[in-house]
Short mmCIF file of C-alpha atoms in Angstrom, two decimals:
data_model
loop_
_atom_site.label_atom_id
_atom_site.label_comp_id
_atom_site.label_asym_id
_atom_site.label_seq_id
_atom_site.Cartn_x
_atom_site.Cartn_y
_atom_site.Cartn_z
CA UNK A 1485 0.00 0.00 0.00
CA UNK A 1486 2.94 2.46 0.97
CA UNK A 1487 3.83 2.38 -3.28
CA UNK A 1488 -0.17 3.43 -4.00
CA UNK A 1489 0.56 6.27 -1.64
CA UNK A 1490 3.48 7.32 -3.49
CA UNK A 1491 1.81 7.38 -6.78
CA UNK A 1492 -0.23 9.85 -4.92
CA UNK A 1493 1.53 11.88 -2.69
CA UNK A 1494 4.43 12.39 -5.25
CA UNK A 1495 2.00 14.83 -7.67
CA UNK A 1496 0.45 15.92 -4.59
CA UNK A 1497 3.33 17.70 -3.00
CA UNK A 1498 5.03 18.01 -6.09
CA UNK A 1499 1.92 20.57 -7.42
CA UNK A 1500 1.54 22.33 -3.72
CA UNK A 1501 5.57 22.70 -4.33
CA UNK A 1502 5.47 24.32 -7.88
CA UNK A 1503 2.72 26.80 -6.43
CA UNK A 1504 4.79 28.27 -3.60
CA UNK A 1505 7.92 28.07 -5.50
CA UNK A 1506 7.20 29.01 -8.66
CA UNK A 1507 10.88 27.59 -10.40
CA UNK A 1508 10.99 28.52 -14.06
CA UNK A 1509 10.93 24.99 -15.60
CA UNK A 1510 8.34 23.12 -14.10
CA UNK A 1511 7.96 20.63 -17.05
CA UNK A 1512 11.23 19.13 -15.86
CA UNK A 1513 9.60 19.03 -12.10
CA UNK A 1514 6.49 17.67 -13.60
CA UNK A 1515 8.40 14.81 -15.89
CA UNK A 1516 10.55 13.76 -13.06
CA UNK A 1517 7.46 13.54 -10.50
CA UNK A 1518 5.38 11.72 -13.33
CA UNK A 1519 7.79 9.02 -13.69
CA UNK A 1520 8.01 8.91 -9.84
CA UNK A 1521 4.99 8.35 -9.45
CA UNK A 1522 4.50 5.73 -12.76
CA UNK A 1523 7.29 3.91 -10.71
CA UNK A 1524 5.55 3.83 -7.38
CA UNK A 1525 2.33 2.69 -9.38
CA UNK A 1526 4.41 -0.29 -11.25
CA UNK A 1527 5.30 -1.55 -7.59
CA UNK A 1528 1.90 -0.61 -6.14
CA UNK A 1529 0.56 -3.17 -9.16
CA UNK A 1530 3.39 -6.03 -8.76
CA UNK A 1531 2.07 -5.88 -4.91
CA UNK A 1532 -1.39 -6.11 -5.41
CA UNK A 1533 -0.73 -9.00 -7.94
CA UNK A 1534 1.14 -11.06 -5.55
CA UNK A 1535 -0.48 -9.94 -2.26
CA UNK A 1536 -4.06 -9.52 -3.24
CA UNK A 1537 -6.14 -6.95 -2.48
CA UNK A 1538 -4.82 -4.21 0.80
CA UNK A 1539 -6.65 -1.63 2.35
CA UNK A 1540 -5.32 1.25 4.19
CA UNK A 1541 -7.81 3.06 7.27
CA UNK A 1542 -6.42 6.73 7.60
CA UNK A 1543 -6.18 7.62 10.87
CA UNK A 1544 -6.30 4.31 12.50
CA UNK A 1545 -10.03 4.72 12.90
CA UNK A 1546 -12.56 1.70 12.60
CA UNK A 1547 -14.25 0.73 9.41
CA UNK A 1548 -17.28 2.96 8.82
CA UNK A 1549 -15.42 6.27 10.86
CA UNK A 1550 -12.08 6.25 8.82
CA UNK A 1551 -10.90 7.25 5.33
CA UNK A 1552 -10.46 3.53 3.85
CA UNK A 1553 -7.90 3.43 0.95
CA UNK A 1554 -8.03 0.44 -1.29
CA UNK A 1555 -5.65 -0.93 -3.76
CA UNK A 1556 -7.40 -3.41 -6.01
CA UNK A 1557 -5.96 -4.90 -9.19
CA UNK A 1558 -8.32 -2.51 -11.20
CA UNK A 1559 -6.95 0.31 -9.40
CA UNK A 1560 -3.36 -0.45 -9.33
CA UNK A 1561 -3.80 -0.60 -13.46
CA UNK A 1562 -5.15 2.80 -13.61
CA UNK A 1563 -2.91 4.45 -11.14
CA UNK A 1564 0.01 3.07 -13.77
CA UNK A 1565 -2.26 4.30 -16.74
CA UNK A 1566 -2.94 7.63 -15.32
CA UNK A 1567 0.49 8.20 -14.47
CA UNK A 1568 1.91 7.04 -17.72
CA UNK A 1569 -0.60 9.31 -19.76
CA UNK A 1570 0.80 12.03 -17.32
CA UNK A 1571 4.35 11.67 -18.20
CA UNK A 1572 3.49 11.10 -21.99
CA UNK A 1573 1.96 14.46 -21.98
CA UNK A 1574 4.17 16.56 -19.96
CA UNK A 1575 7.27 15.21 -21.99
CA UNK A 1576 5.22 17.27 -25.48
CA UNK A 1577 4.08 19.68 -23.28
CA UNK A 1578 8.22 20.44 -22.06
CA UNK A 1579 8.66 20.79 -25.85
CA UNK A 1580 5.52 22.86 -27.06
CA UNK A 1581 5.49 25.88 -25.38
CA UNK A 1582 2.11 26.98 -26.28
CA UNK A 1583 0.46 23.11 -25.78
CA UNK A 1584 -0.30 24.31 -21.71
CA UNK A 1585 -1.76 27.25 -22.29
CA UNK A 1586 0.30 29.44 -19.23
CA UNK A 1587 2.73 28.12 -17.22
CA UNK A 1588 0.07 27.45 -14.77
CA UNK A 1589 -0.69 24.49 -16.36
CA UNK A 1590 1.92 22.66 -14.86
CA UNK A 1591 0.77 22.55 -11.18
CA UNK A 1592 -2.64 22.03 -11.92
CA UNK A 1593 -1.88 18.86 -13.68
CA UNK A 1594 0.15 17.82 -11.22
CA UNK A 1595 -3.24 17.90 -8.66
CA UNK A 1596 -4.95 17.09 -11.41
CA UNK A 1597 -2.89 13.27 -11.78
CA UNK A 1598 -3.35 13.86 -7.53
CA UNK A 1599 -7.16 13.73 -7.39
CA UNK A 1600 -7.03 10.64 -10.22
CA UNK A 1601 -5.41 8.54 -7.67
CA UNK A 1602 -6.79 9.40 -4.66
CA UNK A 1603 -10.18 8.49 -6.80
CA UNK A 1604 -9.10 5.02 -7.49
CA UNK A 1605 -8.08 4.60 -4.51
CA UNK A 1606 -11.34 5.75 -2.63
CA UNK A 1607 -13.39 2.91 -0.87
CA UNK A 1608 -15.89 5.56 0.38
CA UNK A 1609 -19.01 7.38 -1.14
CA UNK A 1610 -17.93 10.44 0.78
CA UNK A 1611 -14.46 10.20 0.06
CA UNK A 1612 -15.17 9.68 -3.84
CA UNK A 1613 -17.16 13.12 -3.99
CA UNK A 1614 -14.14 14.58 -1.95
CA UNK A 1615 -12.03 13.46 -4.98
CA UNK A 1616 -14.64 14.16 -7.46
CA UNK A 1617 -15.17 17.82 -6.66
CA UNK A 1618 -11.18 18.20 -6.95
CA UNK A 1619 -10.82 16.57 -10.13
CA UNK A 1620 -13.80 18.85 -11.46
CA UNK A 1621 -12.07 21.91 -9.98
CA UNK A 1622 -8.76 21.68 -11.66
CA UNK A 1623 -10.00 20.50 -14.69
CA UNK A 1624 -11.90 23.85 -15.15
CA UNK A 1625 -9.15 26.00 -14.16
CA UNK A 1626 -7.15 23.69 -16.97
CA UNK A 1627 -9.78 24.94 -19.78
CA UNK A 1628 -9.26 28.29 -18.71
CA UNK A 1629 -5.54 28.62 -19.22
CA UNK A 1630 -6.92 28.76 -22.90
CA UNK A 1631 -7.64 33.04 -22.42
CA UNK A 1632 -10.75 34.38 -23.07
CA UNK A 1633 -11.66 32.07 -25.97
CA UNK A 1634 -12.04 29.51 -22.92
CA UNK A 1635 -13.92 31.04 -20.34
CA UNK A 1636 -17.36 30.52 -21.51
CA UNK A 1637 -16.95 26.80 -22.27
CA UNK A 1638 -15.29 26.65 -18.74
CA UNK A 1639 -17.85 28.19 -16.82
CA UNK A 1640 -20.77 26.10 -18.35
CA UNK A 1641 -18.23 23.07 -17.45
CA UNK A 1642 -18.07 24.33 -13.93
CA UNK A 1643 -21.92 24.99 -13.28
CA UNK A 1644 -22.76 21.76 -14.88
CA UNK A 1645 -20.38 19.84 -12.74
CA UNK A 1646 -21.22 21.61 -9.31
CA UNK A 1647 -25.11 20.24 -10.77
CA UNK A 1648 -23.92 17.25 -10.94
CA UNK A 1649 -21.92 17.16 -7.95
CA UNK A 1650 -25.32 18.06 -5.89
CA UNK A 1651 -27.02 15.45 -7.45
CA UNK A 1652 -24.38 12.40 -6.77
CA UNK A 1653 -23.95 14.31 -3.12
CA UNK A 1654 -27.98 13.92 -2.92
CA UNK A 1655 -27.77 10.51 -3.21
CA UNK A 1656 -24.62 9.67 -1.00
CA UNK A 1657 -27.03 11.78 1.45
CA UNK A 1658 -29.98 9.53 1.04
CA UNK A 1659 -27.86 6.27 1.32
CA UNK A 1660 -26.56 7.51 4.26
CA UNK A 1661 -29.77 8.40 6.16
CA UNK A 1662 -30.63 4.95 5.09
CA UNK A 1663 -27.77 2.85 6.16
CA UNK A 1664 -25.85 5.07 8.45
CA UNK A 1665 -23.17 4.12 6.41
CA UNK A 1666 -20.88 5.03 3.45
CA UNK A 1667 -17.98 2.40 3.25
CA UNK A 1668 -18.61 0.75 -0.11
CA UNK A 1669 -18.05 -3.06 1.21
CA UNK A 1670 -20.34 -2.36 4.17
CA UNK A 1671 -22.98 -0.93 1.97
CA UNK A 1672 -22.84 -3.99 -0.71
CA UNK A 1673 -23.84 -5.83 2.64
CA UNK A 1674 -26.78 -4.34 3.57
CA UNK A 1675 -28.22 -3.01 0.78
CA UNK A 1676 -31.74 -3.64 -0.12
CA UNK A 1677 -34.31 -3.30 -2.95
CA UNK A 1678 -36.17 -0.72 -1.57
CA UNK A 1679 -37.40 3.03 -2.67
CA UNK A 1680 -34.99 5.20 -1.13
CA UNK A 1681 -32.39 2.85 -2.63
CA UNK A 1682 -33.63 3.18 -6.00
CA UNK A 1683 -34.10 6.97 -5.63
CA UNK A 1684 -30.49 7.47 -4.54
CA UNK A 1685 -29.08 5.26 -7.10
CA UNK A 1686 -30.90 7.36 -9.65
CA UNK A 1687 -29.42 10.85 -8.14
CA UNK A 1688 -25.90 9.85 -8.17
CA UNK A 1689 -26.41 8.10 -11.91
CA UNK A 1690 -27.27 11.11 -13.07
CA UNK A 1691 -25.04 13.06 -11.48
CA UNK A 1692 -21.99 10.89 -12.63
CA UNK A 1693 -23.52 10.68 -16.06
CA UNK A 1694 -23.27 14.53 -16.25
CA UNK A 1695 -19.63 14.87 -15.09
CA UNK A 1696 -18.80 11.92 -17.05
CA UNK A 1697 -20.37 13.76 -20.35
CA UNK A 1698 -22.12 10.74 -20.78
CA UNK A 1699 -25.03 11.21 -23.60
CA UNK A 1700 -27.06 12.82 -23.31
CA UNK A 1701 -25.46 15.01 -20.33
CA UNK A 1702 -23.11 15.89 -22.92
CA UNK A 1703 -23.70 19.23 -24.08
CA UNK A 1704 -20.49 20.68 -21.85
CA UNK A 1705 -17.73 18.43 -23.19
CA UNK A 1706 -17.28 19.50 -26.57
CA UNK A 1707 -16.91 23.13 -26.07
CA UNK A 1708 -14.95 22.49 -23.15
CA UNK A 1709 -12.41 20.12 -24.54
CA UNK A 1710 -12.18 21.81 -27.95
CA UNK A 1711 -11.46 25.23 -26.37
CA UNK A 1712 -8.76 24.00 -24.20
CA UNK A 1713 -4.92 23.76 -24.85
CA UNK A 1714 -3.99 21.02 -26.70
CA UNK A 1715 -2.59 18.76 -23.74
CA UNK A 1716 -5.51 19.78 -21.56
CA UNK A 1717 -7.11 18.41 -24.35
CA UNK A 1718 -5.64 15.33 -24.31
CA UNK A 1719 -5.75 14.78 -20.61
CA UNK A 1720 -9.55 15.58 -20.08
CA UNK A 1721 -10.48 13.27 -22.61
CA UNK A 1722 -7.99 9.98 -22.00
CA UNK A 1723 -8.61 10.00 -18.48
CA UNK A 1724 -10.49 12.90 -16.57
CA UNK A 1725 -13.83 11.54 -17.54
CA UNK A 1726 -13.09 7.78 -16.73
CA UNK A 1727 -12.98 9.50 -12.97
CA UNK A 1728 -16.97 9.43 -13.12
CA UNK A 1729 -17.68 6.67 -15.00
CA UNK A 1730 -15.69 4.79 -12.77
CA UNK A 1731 -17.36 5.61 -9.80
CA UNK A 1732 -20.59 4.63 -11.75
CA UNK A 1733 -18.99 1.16 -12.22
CA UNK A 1734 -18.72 0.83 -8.98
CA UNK A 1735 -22.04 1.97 -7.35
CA UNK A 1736 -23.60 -0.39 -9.64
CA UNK A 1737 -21.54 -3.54 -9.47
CA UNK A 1738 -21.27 -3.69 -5.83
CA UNK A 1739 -23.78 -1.27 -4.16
CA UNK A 1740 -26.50 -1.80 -5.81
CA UNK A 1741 -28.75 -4.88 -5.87
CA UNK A 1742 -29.38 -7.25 -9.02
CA UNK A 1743 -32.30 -6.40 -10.02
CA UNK A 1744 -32.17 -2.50 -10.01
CA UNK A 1745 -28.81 -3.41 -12.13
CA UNK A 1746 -31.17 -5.44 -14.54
CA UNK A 1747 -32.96 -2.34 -15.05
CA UNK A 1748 -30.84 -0.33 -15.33
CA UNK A 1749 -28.28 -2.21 -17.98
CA UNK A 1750 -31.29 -2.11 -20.52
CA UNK A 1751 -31.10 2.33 -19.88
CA UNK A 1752 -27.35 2.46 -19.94
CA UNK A 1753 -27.18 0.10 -22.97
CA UNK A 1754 -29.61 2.35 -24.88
CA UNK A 1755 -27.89 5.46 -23.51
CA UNK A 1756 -24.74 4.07 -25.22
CA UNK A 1757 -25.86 3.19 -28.38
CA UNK A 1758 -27.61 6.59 -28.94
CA UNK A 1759 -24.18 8.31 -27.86
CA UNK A 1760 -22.62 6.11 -30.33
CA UNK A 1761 -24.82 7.71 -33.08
CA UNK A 1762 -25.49 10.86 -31.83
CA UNK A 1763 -21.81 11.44 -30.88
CA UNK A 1764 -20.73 9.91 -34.38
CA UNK A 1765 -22.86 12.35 -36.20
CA UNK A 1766 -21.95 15.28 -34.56
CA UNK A 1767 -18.38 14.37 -35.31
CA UNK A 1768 -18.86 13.97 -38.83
CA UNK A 1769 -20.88 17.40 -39.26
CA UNK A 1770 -17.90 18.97 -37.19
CA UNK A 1771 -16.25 21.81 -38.98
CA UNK A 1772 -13.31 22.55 -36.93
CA UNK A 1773 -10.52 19.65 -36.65
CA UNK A 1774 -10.38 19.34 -32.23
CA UNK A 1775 -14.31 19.71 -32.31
CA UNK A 1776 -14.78 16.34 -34.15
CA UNK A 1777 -12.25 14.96 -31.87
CA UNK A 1778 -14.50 16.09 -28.82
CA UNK A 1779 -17.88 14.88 -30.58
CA UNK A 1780 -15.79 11.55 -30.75
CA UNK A 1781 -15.20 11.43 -27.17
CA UNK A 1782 -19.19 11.74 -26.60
CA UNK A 1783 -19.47 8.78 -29.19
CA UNK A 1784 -16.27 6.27 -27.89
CA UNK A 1785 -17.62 6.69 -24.68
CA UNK A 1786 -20.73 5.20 -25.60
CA UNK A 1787 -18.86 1.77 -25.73
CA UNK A 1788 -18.64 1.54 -21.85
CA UNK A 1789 -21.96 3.06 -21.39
CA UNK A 1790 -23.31 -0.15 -23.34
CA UNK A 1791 -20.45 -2.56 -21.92
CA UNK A 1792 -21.55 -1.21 -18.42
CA UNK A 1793 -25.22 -1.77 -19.33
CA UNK A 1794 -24.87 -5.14 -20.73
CA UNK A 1795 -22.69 -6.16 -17.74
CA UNK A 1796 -25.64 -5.30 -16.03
CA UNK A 1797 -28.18 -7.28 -17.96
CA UNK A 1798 -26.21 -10.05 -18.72
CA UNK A 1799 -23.19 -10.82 -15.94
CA UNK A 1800 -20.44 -11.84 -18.33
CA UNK A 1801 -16.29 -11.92 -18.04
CA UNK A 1802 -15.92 -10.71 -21.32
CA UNK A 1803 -18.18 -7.54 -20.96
CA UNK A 1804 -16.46 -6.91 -18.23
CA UNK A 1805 -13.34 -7.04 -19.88
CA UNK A 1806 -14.51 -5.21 -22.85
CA UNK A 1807 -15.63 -2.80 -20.16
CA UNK A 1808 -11.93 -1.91 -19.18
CA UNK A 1809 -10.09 -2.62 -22.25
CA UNK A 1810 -12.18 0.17 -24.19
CA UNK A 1811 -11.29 2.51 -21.32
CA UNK A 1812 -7.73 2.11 -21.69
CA UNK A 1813 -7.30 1.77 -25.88
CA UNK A 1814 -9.88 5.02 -25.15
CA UNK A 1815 -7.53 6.69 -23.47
CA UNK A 1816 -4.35 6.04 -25.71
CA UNK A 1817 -6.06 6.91 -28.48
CA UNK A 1818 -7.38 10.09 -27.67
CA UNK A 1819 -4.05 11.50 -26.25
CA UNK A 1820 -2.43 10.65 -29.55
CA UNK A 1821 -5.50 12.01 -31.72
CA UNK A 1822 -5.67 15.37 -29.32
CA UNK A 1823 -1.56 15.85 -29.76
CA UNK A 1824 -1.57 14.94 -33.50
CA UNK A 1825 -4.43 17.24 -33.59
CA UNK A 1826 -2.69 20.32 -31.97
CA UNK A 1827 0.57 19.62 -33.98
CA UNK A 1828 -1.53 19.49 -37.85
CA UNK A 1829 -3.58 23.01 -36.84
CA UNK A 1830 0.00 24.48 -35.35
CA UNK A 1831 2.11 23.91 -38.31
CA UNK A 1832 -0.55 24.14 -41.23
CA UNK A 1833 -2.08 27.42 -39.06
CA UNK A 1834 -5.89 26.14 -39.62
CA UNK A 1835 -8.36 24.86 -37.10
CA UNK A 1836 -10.80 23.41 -39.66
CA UNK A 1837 -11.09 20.22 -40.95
CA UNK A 1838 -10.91 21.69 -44.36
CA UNK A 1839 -7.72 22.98 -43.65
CA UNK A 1840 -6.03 19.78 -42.92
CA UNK A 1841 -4.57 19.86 -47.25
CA UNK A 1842 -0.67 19.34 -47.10
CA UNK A 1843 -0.56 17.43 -43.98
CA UNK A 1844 0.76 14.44 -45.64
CA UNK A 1845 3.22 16.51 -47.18
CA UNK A 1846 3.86 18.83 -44.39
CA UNK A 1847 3.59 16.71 -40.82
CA UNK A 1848 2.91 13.39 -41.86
CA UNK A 1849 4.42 11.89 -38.73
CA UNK A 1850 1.40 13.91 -36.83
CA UNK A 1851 -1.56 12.71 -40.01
CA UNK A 1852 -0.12 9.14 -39.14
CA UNK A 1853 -0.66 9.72 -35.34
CA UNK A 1854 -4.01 10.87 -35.79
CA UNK A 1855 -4.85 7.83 -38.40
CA UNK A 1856 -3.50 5.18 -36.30
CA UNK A 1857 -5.11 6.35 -33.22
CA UNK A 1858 -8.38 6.26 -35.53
CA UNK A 1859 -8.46 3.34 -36.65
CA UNK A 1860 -7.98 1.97 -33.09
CA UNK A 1861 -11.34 3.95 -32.53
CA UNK A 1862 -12.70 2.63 -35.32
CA UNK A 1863 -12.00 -1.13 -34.51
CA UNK A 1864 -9.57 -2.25 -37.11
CA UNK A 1865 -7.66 -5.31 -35.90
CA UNK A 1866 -5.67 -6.04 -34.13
CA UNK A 1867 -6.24 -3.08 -32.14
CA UNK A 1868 -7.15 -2.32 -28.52
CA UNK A 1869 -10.37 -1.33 -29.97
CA UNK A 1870 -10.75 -3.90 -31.74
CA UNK A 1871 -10.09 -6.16 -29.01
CA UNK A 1872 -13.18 -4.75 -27.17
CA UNK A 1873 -15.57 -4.77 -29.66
CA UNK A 1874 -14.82 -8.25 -30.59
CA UNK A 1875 -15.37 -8.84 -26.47
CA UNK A 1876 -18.17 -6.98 -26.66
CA UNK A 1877 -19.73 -8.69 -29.84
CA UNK A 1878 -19.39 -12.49 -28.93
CA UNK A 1879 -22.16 -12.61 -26.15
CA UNK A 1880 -24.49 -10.58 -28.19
CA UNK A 1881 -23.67 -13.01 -31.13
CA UNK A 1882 -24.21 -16.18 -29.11
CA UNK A 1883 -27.54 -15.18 -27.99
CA UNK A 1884 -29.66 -14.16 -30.95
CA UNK A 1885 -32.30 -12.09 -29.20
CA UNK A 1886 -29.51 -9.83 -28.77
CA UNK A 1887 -28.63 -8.72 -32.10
CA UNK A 1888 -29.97 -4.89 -31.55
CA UNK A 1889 -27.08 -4.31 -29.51
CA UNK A 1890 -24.72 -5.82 -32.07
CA UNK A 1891 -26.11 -3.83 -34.44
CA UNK A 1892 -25.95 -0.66 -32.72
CA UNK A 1893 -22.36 -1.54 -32.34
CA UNK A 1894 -21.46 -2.12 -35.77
CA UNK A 1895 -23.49 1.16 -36.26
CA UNK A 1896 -21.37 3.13 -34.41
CA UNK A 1897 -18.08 1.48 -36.34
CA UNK A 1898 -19.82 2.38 -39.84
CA UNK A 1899 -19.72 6.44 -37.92
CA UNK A 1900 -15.88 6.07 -36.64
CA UNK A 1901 -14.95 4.82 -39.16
CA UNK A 1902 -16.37 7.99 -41.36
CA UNK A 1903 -15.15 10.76 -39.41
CA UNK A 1904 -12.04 9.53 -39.36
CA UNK A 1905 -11.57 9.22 -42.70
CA UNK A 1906 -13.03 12.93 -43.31
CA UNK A 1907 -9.53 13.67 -41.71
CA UNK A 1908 -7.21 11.57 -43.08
CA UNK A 1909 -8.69 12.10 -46.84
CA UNK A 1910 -8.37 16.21 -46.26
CA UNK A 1911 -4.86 15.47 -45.20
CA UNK A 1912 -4.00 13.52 -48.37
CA UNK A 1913 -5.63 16.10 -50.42
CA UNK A 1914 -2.76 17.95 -52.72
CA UNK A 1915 -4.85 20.08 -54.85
CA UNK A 1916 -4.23 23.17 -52.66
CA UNK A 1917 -1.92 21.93 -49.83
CA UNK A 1918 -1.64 24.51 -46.92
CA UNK A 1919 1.94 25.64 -46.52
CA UNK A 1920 3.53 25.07 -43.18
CA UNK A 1921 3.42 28.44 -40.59
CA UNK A 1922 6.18 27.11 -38.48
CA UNK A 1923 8.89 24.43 -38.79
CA UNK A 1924 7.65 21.38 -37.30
CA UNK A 1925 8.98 19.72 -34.31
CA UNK A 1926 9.77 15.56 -35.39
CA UNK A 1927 9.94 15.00 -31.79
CA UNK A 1928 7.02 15.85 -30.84
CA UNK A 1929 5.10 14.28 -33.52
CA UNK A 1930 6.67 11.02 -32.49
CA UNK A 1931 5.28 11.50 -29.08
CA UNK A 1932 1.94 12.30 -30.66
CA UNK A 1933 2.22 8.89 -32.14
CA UNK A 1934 3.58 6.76 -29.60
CA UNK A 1935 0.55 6.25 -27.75
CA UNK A 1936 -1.31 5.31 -31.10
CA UNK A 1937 1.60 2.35 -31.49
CA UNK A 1938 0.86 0.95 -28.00
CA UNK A 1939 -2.94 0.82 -28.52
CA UNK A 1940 -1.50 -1.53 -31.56
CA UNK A 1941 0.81 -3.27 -29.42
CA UNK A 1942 -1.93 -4.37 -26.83
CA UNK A 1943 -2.32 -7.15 -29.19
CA UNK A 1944 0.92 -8.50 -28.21
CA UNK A 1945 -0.43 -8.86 -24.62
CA UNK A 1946 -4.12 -9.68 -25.59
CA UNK A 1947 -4.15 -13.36 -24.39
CA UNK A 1948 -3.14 -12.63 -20.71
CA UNK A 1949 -4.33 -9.33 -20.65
CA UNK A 1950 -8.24 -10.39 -21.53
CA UNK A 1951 -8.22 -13.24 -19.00
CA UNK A 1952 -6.56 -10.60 -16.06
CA UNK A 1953 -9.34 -7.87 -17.09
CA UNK A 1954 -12.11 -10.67 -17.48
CA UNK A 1955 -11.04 -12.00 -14.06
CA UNK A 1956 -11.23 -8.91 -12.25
CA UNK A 1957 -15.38 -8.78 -12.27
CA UNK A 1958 -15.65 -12.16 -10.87
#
């Protein structure tokens, strides 16, 4: 447990440091905490694999009075994704000066990658809003460092989160008055089919759903993300908004009982079938290049919203697998498309998709970032994405009466797979190539694309890596 705490203290103090002392180059602070705390969460994982689950009470208080920190296998794997993603980004955002916005940025993320771990870590429905609010917080101030362009999107961000903050906060409320306790593994204990159950189930669904821009509480993300800096961009999209829909995963699979789950798999599953349409549509009609990559955050996400809901429905190792796998290709896509993204309207000084001409001539290390990362969205084997949909498919296939969902999948490919190529076909387009505004940086663009390569490479690790994930609902 003492590496988990590392992984989190390290950006902790590191950000409350950078704020009081202000040192010129905090991306070298940043990259050297990053990898810290990646290291700490590498150990914190090798633990939990040989140990088995720990839990940590702060204070030395009893169950139901203290802080409990958990370390579960699921949790160990994000605190390593997080803090990988974390270090990925600050290494571009060293190089690109004008990727962070103000040199503000760099603390911020810093409690920012903070609030992510102490969110997996969380055993409490107290202690999750705690972590919840903070993540919310400096994700705003993040979209902000974009100037004035940013402010508007940022304040709608911030009022819709602080509604759905009072919503979730509703429930925990309710649950509480009910139970007289928050402590998730007490509450799977006791908790009964009954109507102030249900009705604080509800409140906190739809308060996750909202900070989680899950469709159709969408309506803040795409602003939001599109207005930010580019690797504010990338970090609100690969793993800010798995904060809430993690949380959701959790009230559900162990709070809640099995037949309000039933129920509520066959809403979530339609929720995330209509976000893979709606969200696929509204990427295609897109006229600025980071706005379709925003709409396609609303649509990708719609894959765990129906991997969630059929888990629900239908109790299955694979969905559950699918479940996790999509949030991680998820992420390493999107921080690859969200960099490419930045470096192709940098260097060819155009924010529309239109504007993409030349990019195969001009940054084609950048176009390849972005079409790689695509076509892991997309579902081209052998992919990460891929991977999950083909997890997600097979129950759906075996049992014929469920072949709506399959179809809503395949759906949802047909609108990836569209979007995407409205980029890539713009960037191979010759007939008046945009000249480049600045020299590009190589560098860079092969950081934009390494994430892209190790969605790809999951395939390499698909056999043991399905059966860990798969295991880790049982």
């Amino acid at each position: 447990m003492n590496a988990a705490l590392a992984s989190l203290l390290l950006p902790l103090g590191g950000g409350l440091l950078l704020i009081l002392l202000r040192p010129a180059r905090g991306g070298r602070w940043v990259i050297a905490l990053s990898l810290g705390a990646l290291l700490a969460a590498i150990m914190a994982l090798q633990v939990v694999l040989d140990h088995g689950e720990r839990s940590l009470f702060i204070g030395g208080w009893e169950a139901g009075l203290a802080i409990r920190f958990r370390l579960t296998p699921l949790a160990a794997l994000l605190l390593v994704f997080t803090a990988g993603l974390h270090l990925l980004v600050a290494l571009y955002a060293a190089r690109i000066a004008h990727a962070t916005g103000k040199a503000d940025y760099w603390p911020l993320s810093c409690l920012l990658h903070a609030a992510l771990a102490a969110l997996w870590l969380s055993a409490d429905l107290f202690n999750l809003y705690v972590t919840l609010e903070l993540l919310s917080l400096v994700a705003v101030a993040l979209v902000s460092l974009a100037g004035r362009k940013a402010w508007k999107p940022a304040l709608n961000y911030l009022l819709l989160s602080l509604a759905g903050s009072l919503a979730y906060l509703l429930g925990v409320a309710l649950l509480y008055g009910r139970y007289g306790l928050l402590d998730l593994a007490l509450l799977a204990r006791l908790s009964e089919a009954d109507g102030a159950t249900h009705l604080a189930l509800l409140l906190m669904s739809v308060g996750l759903m909202l900070k989680a821009a899950l469709w159709p509480l969408h309506l803040w993300l795409p602003p939001a993300h599109a207005a930010a800096p580019t690797a504010v961009s990338a970090l609100l999209s690969a793993l800010v908004v798995k904060g809430p829909l993690y949380i959701l995963w959790l009230i559900w699979s162990e709070i809640a009982p099995a037949e309000f789950g039933r129920d509520a798999g066959l809403l979530f599953g339609t929720a995330g079938v209509l976000a893979l349409v709606a969200g696929g549509w509204s990427a295609l009609r897109a006229p600025r290049l980071k706005t379709l990559v925003a709409y396609s955050t609303v649509a990708q996400l719609g894959y765990a919203l129906l991997a969630l809901g059929l888990l629900l429905h239908l109790p299955e190792p694979r969905l559950h697998a699918a479940l996790w796998l999509f949030v991680l290709a998820h992420g390493l896509a999107k921080v690859s498309m969200f960099l490419a993204a930045g470096e192709l309207q940098t260097i060819l000084g155009s924010k529309r998709v239109k504007g993409m001409k030349g990019a195969s001539q001009n940054v084609p290390i950048a176009l390849a970032a972005f079409a790689v990362a695509g076509g892991s969205l997309v579902g081209l084997p052998p992919s990460g994405g891929f991977l999950a949909k083909w997890l997600l498919l097979q129950p759906l296939f075996e049992q014929p009466q469920h072949w709506p969902w399959a179809l809503g999948v395949l759906f949802g490919t047909l609108m990836s797979a569209a979007y995407v190529f409205r980029v890539v076909a713009h960037g191979f387009d010759r007939a008046r190539p945009n000249p480049p505004s600045i020299h590009p940086d190589r560098l860079a663009q092969w950081l934009a694309l390494l994430p892209a390569l190790l969605v790809w490479g999951l395939a390499l690790i698909s056999e043991p890596l399905l059966l860990w994930l798969g295991g880790l609902g049982r």
